Amino acid sequence: MTVSSTLHGIGVSTGIVIAKALNKKSEALSIPERTITPDEIDSELSRLDNAMSKARTQLEKLKGELSQKAASHSDIIDFQLMMLDDEELLESIHTKLRQKLCCVENAVSLAIDQASSVLLDQDDDYMKERASDIMDVGHRILKNLLGMDDANTDTDDDPQRVILVADDLTPTETAHLDTQKFAAFITSSGSRTSHTAILARALGIPAIVAVQEGIDSISDGDTLALDIAAGSIIINPDDDTIISCLKRDERQKMLMAQLVSESRQPTETQDGYQTSLVANVELPSEALNVRKKFNVGIGLFRTEFLFIDKGRYLSEEEQFDAYKSTAQSAYPFSVIFRTLDIGGDKFISQVPTPHEVNPFMGTRAIRFSLGKPELFKTQLRAILRASAYGKVRMMFPMVSTAEELEIALGYLKEVKEELASKHIPFNDDLDVGCMIEVPSAALLAERLVKYVDFFSIGTNDLVQYSLAVDRANPSIAYLYQPAHPAVLRQIRHVVDTAFANGKWVSVCGEMAGETLYTPLLLGMGIHELSMSPMALASVHKLIRNIKMYEAEDLVSKALACKNGAEVEELCREYLKRVCKELISE
Ligand code: PEP
Ligand code: MG
């Protein structure tokens, strides 16, 4: 057994998974090089027919399964179904078989390589993604020809579930992963916003993506211990480590079950101060889960994921359907739709975007939307129309000047007038908010507050723009300090300004879901915390253990600290004192 070592990536969901590794690379197909005689052509073509119709049945079944589990993703399969009917691809396979007199496996493999390399050569991410779909469909046809079943059967002899290790998984592979056989997967590629991560989250498959170093050192049969939330992978842990992981898993599950069962009690500090907890989501289907499990609404719906997922702009009707079903699922709670936050590290694959040297400081979010008024108005129309079906609010991301708000609100007024003139129902009074993610917006909050009903502080960006620290750059992660006094001062100023003007403030960055910072945010007077659903139960528990006057005292001390590390130490001490079980090991 090899000595244990630890790798790191980005965790998708929570929990501890311990199982043997199965490298996807070991599934490479061996394509026979067999030549055929001219009179074998017909029988080879009929084998092709059978393999293709089997592939069609498999994909239809997969599409059906996927539309039940994650409806908005089932069209990922459509492109592959279309490929099976593609005349050009079929013609190419036939030609190769007839001209080279090679077996049909060989002809399929050559035709798929040719079709995918044409797409891979193009300087366009969308085309590159389609190349992986073509390879995916080719792989399926070849497996059918070779009499192999889907990837999942590789473990049929082994009753134990395994962890799939791969450079990448296509969305269809992710959708098709049989959770009876695969306990989790890890990939070297991917990001929080990748198709695969979105699908894994939506389907509840534990996964760690973006494992940039060391994944090649994992061999088939190695034991892996994954701490999903932490994104850590221990290869071949010793017995003591396994026992401690299992105990931690057990404790986490018990704590979570207890916290979830308590989460219907009022979100109230020990001295009676009430606050509101809501969830951040990316998919309409999550709204229903969040309401059923935690009885809360949606404080941030990142609408761009609908577009990223489809790889294109969505029509007004498509958006309306998604927003309406989210609003209905969240009811009687409210949902805040954030208009598109495209740019930075989020792009829509089929929509060409000009190259920018510094995309996080470039045409991102509201700047992107204001540059495309028709698309922006389409989104506003869809959100407004959905507001007739639930409690809908909306907000604009990355506002850095009052002029941007004025222009955005001008478009909103225009769209409202247009809907009213056509007698299309919408809520004329829906709350409109401004995200505070840029220091200029925080510092000039008194200028912005007049235009809106609420502020929502996006600390993920506010921290990176305030401290000039790229939020995704691991080499300067030590400088990324959400509780830095420079950030806290801005939050304090935004809350005071909103309060003085009778408006409310939410925090929807990751900071809102980290129990370490909950007392600080509460102590500064934040009215609403919006977080990843998996953080809701812990934050709720902590709030019920806090005394508001202690939280306010903590804020005074924190504002006097010299850096974020000092503030964190203060917060850790406080957390240890009031709710020790929430301190992570
Ligand atoms: C934020 O910046 O804190 C935020 C919520 O927006 P996003 O993470 O989508 O940039
Ligand atoms: Mg942001």
mmCIF file with all atom_site columns, N, CA and C and ligand atoms in Angstrom, residues 338 341 364 435 437 461 471, ligand 2:
data_model
loop_
_atom_site.group_PDB
_atom_site.id
_atom_site.type_symbol
_atom_site.label_atom_id
_atom_site.label_alt_id
_atom_site.label_comp_id
_atom_site.label_asym_id
_atom_site.label_entity_id
_atom_site.label_seq_id
_atom_site.pdbx_PDB_ins_code
_atom_site.Cartn_x
_atom_site.Cartn_y
_atom_site.Cartn_z
_atom_site.occupancy
_atom_site.B_iso_or_equiv
_atom_site.pdbx_formal_charge
_atom_site.auth_seq_id
_atom_site.auth_comp_id
_atom_site.auth_asym_id
_atom_site.auth_atom_id
_atom_site.pdbx_PDB_model_num
ATOM   1  N  N  . ARG A 1 338 ? -31.585 37.742 -9.465  1.00 0.00 ? 338 ARG A N  1
ATOM   2  C  CA . ARG A 1 338 ? -30.516 38.684 -9.811  1.00 0.00 ? 338 ARG A CA 1
ATOM   3  C  C  . ARG A 1 338 ? -30.387 38.686 -11.325 1.00 0.00 ? 338 ARG A C  1
ATOM   4  N  N  . ASP A 1 341 ? -25.311 37.982 -14.365 1.00 0.00 ? 341 ASP A N  1
ATOM   5  C  CA . ASP A 1 341 ? -23.943 38.341 -13.970 1.00 0.00 ? 341 ASP A CA 1
ATOM   6  C  C  . ASP A 1 341 ? -22.988 37.568 -14.883 1.00 0.00 ? 341 ASP A C  1
ATOM   7  N  N  . ARG A 1 364 ? -18.658 43.186 -17.138 1.00 0.00 ? 364 ARG A N  1
ATOM   8  C  CA . ARG A 1 364 ? -19.293 42.127 -16.342 1.00 0.00 ? 364 ARG A CA 1
ATOM   9  C  C  . ARG A 1 364 ? -20.634 42.616 -15.774 1.00 0.00 ? 364 ARG A C  1
ATOM   10 N  N  . MET A 1 435 ? -27.068 45.294 -5.677  1.00 0.00 ? 435 MET A N  1
ATOM   11 C  CA . MET A 1 435 ? -26.015 44.547 -4.988  1.00 0.00 ? 435 MET A CA 1
ATOM   12 C  C  . MET A 1 435 ? -24.869 45.491 -4.660  1.00 0.00 ? 435 MET A C  1
ATOM   13 N  N  . GLU A 1 437 ? -21.168 45.249 -4.264  1.00 0.00 ? 437 GLU A N  1
ATOM   14 C  CA . GLU A 1 437 ? -20.045 44.333 -4.476  1.00 0.00 ? 437 GLU A CA 1
ATOM   15 C  C  . GLU A 1 437 ? -18.764 45.089 -4.811  1.00 0.00 ? 437 GLU A C  1
ATOM   16 N  N  . ASP A 1 461 ? -17.405 39.273 -4.035  1.00 0.00 ? 461 ASP A N  1
ATOM   17 C  CA . ASP A 1 461 ? -16.763 40.288 -4.877  1.00 0.00 ? 461 ASP A CA 1
ATOM   18 C  C  . ASP A 1 461 ? -16.300 41.491 -4.064  1.00 0.00 ? 461 ASP A C  1
ATOM   19 N  N  . ARG A 1 471 ? -10.468 36.383 -6.172  1.00 0.00 ? 471 ARG A N  1
ATOM   20 C  CA . ARG A 1 471 ? -11.132 35.415 -5.291  1.00 0.00 ? 471 ARG A CA 1
ATOM   21 C  C  . ARG A 1 471 ? -10.845 33.964 -5.666  1.00 0.00 ? 471 ARG A C  1
HETATM 22 MG MG . MG  B 2 .   ? -20.675 38.758 -7.111  1.00 0.00 ? 2   MG  B MG 1
#
